[in-house]
PDB file of C-alpha atoms in Angstrom:
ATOM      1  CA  UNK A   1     124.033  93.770 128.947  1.00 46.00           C
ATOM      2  CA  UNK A   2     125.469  90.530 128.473  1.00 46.00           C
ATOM      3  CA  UNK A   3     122.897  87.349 127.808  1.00 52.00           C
ATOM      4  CA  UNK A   4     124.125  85.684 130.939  1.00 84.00           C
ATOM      5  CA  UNK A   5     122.336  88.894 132.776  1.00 88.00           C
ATOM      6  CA  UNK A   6     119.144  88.143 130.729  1.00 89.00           C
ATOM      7  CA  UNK A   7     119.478  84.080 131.765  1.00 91.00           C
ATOM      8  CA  UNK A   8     119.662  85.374 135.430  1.00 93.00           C
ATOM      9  CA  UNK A   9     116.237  87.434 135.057  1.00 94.00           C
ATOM     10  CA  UNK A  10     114.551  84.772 133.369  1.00 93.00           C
ATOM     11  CA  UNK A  11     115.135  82.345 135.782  1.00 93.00           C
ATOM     12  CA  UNK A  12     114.063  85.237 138.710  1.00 92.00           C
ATOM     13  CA  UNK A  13     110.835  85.928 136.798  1.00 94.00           C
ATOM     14  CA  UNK A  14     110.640  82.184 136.462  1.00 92.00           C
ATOM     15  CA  UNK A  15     110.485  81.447 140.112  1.00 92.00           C
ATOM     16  CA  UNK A  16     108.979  84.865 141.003  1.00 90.00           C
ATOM     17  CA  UNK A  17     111.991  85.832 142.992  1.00 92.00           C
ATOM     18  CA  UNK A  18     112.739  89.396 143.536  1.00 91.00           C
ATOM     19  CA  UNK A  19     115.929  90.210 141.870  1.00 93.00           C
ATOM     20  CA  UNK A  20     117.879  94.152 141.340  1.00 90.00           C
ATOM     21  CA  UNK A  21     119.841  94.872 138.181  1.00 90.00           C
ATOM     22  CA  UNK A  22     122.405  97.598 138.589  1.00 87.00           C
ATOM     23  CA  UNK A  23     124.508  99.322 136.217  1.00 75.00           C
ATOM     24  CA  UNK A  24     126.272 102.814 135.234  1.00 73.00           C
ATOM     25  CA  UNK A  25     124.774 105.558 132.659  1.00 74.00           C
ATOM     26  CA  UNK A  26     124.584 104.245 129.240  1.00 68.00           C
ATOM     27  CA  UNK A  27     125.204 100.498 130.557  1.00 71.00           C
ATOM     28  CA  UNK A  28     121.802  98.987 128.496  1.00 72.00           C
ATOM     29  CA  UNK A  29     119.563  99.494 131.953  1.00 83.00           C
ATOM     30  CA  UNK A  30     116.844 100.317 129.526  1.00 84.00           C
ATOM     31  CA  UNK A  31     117.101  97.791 126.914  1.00 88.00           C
ATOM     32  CA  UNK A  32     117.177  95.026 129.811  1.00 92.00           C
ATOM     33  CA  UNK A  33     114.249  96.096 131.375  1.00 93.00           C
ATOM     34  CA  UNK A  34     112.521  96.158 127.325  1.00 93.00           C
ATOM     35  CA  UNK A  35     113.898  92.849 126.975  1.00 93.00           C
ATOM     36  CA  UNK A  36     112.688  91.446 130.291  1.00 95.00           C
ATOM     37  CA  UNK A  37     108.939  92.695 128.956  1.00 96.00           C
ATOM     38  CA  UNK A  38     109.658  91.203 125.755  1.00 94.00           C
ATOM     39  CA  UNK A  39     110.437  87.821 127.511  1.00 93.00           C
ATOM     40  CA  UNK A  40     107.739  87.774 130.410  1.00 95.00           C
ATOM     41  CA  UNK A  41     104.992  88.571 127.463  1.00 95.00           C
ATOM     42  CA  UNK A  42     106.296  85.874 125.354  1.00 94.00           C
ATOM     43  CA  UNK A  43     106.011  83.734 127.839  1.00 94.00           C
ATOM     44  CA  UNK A  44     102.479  84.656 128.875  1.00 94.00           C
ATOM     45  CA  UNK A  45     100.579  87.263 127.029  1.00 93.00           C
ATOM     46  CA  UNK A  46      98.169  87.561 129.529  1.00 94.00           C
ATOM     47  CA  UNK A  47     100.708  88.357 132.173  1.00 95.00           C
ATOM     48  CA  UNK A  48      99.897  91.474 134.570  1.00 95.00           C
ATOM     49  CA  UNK A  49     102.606  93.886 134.381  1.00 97.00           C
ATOM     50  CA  UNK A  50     103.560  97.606 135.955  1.00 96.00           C
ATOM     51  CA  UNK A  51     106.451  99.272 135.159  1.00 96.00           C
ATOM     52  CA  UNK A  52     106.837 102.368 137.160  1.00 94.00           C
ATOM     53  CA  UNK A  53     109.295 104.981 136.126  1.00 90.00           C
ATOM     54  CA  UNK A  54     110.075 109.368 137.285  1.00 84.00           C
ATOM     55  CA  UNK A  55     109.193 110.676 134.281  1.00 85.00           C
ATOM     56  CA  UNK A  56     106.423 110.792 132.077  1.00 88.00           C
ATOM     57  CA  UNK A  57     108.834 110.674 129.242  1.00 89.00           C
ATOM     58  CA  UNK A  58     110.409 107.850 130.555  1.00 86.00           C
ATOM     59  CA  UNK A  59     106.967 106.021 130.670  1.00 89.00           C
ATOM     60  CA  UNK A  60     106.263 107.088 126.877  1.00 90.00           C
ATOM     61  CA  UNK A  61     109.216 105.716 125.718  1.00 89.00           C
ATOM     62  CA  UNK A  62     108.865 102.186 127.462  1.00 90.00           C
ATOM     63  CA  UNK A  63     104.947 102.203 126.738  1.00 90.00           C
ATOM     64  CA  UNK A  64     106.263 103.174 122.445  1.00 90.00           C
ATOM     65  CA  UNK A  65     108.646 100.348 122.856  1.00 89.00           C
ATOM     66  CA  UNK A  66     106.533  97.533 124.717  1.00 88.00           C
ATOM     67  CA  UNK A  67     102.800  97.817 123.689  1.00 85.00           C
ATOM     68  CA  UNK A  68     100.942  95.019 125.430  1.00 91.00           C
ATOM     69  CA  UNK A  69      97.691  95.474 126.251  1.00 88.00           C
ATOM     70  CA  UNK A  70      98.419  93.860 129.968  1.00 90.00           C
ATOM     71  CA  UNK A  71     101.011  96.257 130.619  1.00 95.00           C
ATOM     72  CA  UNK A  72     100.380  99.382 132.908  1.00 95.00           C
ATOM     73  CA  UNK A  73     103.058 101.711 132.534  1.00 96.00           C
ATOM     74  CA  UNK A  74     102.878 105.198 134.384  1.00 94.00           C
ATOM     75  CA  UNK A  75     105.085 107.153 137.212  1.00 93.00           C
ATOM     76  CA  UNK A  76     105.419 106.499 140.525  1.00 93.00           C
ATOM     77  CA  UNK A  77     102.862 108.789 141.913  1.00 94.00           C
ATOM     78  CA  UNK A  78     100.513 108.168 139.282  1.00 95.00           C
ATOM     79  CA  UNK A  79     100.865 104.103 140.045  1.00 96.00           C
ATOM     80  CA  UNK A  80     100.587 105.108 143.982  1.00 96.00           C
ATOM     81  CA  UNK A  81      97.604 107.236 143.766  1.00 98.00           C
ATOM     82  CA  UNK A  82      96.088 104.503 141.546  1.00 97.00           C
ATOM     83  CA  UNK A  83      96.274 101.985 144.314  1.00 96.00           C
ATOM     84  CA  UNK A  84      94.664 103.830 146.832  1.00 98.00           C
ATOM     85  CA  UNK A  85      92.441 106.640 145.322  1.00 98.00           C
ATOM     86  CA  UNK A  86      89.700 103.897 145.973  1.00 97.00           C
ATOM     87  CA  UNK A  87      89.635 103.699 149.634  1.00 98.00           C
ATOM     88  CA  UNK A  88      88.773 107.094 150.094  1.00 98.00           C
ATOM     89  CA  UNK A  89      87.225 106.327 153.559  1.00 97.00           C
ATOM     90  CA  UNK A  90      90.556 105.497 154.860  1.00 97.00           C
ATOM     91  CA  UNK A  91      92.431 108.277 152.847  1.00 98.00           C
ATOM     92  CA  UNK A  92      90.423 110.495 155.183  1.00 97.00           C
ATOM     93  CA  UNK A  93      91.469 108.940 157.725  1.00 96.00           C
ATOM     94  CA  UNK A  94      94.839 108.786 157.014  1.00 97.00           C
ATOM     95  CA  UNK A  95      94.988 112.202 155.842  1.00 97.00           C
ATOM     96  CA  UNK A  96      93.554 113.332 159.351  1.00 95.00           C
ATOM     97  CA  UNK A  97      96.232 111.224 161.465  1.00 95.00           C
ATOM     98  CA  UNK A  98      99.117 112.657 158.742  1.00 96.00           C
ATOM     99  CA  UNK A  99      98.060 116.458 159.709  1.00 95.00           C
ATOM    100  CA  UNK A 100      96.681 116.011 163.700  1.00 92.00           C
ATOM    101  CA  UNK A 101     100.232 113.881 164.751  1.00 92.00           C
ATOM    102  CA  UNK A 102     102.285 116.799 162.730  1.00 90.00           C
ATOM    103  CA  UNK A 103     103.707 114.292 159.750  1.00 90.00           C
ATOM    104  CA  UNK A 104     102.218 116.136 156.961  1.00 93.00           C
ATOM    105  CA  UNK A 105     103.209 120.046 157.956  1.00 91.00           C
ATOM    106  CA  UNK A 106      99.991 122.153 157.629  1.00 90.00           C
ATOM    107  CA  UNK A 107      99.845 126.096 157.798  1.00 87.00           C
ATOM    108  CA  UNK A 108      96.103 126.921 156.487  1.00 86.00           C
ATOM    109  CA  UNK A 109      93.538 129.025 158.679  1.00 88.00           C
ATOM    110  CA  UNK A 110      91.353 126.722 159.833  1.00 89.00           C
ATOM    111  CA  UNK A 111      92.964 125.199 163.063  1.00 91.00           C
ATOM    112  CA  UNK A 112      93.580 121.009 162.059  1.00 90.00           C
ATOM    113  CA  UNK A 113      91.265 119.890 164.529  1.00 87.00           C
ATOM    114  CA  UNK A 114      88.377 121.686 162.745  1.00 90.00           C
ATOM    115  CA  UNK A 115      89.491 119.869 159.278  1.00 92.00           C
ATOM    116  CA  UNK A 116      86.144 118.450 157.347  1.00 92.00           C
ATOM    117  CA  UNK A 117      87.158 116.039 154.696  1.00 92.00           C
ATOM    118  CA  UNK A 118      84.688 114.981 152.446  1.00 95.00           C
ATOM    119  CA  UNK A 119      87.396 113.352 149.777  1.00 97.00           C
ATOM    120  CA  UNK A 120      91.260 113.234 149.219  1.00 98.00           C
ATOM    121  CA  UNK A 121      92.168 114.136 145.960  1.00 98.00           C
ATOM    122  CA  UNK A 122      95.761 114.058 144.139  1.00 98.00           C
ATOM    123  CA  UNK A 123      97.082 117.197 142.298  1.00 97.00           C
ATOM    124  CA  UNK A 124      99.490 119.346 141.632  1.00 94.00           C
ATOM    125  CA  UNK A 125      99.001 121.826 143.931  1.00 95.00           C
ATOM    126  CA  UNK A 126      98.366 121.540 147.890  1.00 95.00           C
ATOM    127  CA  UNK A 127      95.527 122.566 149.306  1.00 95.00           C
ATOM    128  CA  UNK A 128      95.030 120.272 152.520  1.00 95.00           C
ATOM    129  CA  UNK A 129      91.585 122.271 153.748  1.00 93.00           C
ATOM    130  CA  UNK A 130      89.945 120.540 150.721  1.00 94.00           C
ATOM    131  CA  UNK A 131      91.743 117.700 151.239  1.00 96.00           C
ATOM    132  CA  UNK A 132      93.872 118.128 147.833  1.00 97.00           C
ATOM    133  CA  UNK A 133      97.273 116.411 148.730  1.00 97.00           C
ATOM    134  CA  UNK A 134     100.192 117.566 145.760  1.00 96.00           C
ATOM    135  CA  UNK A 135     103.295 115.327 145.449  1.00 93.00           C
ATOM    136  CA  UNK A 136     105.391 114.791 148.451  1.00 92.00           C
ATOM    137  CA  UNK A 137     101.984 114.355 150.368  1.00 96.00           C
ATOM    138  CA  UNK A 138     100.651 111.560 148.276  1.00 97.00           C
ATOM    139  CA  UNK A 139     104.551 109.769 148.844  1.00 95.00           C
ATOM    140  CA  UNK A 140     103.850 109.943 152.645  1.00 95.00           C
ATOM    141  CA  UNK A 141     100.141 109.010 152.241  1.00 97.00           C
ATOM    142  CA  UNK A 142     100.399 105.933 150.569  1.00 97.00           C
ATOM    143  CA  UNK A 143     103.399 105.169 152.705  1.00 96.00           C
ATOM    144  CA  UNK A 144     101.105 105.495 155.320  1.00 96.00           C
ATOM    145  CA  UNK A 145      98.498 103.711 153.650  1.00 97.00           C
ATOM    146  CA  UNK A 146     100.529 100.692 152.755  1.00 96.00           C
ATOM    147  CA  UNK A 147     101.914 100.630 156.601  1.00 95.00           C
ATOM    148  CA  UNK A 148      98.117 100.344 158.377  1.00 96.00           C
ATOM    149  CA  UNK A 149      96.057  98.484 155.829  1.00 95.00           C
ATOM    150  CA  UNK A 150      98.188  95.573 154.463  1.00 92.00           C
ATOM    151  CA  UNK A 151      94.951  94.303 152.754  1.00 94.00           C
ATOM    152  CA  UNK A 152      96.329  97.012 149.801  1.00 95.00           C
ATOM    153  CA  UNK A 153      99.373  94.917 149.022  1.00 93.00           C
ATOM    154  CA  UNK A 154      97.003  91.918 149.386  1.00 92.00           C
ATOM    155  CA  UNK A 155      95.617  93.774 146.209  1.00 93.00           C
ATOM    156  CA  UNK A 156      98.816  94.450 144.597  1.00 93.00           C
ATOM    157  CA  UNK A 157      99.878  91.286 144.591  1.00 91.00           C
ATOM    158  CA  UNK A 158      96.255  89.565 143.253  1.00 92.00           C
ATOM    159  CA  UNK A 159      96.718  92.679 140.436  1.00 94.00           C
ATOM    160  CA  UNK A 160      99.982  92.451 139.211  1.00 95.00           C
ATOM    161  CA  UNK A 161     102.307  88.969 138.409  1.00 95.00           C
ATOM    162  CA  UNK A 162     105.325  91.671 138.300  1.00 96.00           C
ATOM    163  CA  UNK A 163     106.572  94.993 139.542  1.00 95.00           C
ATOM    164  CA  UNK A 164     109.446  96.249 137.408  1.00 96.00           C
ATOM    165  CA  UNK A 165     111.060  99.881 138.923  1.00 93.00           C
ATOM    166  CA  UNK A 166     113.045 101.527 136.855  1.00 90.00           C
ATOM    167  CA  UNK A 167     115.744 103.918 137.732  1.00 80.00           C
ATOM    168  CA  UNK A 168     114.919 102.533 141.712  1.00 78.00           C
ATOM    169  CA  UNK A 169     118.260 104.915 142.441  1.00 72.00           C
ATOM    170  CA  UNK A 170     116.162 107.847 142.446  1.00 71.00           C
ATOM    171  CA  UNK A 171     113.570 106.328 145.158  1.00 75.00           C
ATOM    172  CA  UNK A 172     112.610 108.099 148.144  1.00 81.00           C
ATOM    173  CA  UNK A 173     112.454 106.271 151.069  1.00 86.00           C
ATOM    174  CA  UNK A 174     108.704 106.261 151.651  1.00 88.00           C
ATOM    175  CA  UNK A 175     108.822 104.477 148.054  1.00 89.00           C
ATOM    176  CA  UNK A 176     111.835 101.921 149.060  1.00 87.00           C
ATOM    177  CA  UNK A 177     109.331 100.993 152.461  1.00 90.00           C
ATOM    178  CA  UNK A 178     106.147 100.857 150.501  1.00 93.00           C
ATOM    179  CA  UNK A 179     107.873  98.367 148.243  1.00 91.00           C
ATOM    180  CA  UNK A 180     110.378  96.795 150.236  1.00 88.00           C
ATOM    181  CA  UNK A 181     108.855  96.427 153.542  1.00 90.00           C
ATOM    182  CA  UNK A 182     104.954  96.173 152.528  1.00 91.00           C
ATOM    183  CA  UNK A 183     104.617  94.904 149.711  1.00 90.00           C
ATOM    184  CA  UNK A 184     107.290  92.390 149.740  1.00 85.00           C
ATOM    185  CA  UNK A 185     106.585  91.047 152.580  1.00 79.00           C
ATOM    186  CA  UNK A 186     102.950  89.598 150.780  1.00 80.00           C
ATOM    187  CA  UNK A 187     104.398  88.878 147.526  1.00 77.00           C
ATOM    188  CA  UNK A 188     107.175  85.749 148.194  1.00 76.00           C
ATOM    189  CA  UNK A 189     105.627  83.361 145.470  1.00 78.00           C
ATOM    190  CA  UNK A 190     103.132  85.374 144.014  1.00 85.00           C
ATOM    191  CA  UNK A 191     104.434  89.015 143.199  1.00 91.00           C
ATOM    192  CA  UNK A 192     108.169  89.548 141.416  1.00 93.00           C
ATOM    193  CA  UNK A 193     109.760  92.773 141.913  1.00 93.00           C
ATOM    194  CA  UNK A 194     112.651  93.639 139.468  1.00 94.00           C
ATOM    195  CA  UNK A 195     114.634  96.759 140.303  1.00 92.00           C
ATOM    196  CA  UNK A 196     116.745  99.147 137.755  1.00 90.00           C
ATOM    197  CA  UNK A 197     119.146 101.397 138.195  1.00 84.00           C
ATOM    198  CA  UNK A 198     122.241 102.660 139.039  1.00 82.00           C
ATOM    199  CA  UNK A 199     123.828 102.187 142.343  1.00 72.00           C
TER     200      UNK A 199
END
């Protein structure tokens, strides 16, 4: 990426304007987004940071090539179901209204309107009697969640100075609202979200 590119981000993360950077395979996505770490943290050490990437090996390397201590660097579910794992009385709500108005698709014995939850937990398998939500349940969960109870990107924004997305080609549009719609809607001045990818 050319230095110009880098003077452009600075002066985004600067004013905490929201700003994408797009680019073809092997085009330095990457080492920009590196970079931009290396020059928010040099800037302010203290400085709040996620990073959200799709893989876990994609996390590893950034997290082996930026190791601040400020710096939370983890997928996109795991970053998700770190936000709202904590609100558990409105997760079971949520999780009721997903299932009863036929959003979240549900084929278990007991009929939905008998559904007890006690908790909503996050794994990698689906099991919605227990209220165990797997992957593409947690995307339109916290969708959800970020949709009703603005307060959580209220949160996000007093957590984090920056959001940084990386390969934000590859979102799914429950993803592109939470962020896009939600969140920046609460974060003009406070939160800046930097995008990756390839268009």
């Amino acid at each position: 990426m050319a230095i110009d590119v880098m003077t452009e981000i600075s002066t985004c993360l600067s004013q905490k304007k929201n700003f994408l950077l797009s680019g073809g395979a092997g085009s330095g996505k990457t080492y920009t987004l590196i970079q931009t770490l290396h020059s928010v943290y040099k800037k302010n050490a203290n400085a709040r940071v996620a990073c959200i990437t799709y893989t876990n090996v994609a996390a590893n390397e950034i997290k082996a090539r930026s190791p601040y201590s400020k710096l939370w660097v983890s997928t996109i579910h795991d970053f998700l179901w770190d936000n709202i794992k904590g609100f558990q009385k409105n997760l079971i709500k949520v999780l009721y209204e997903l299932v009863n108005n036929d959003t979240m698709s549900y084929s278990g014995e007991t009929p939905k309107e008998q559904l007890i939850f006690t908790s909503v937990e996050y794994k990698n398998y689906r099991r919605i009697e227990d209220g165990t939500i797997s992957h593409d349940d947690l995307l339109k969960t916290a969708e959800y969640m970020f949709e009703h109870y603005p307060f959580l990107a209220k949160i996000l924004c007093d957590k984090y100075d920056f959001i940084f997305i990386d390969e934000y080609q590859d979102t799914q549009r429950a993803v592109a609202n939470i962020f896009l719609k939600h969140i920046k809607e609460k974060a003009t001045g406070r939160l800046c979200l930097g995008f990756f990818g390839d268009k």
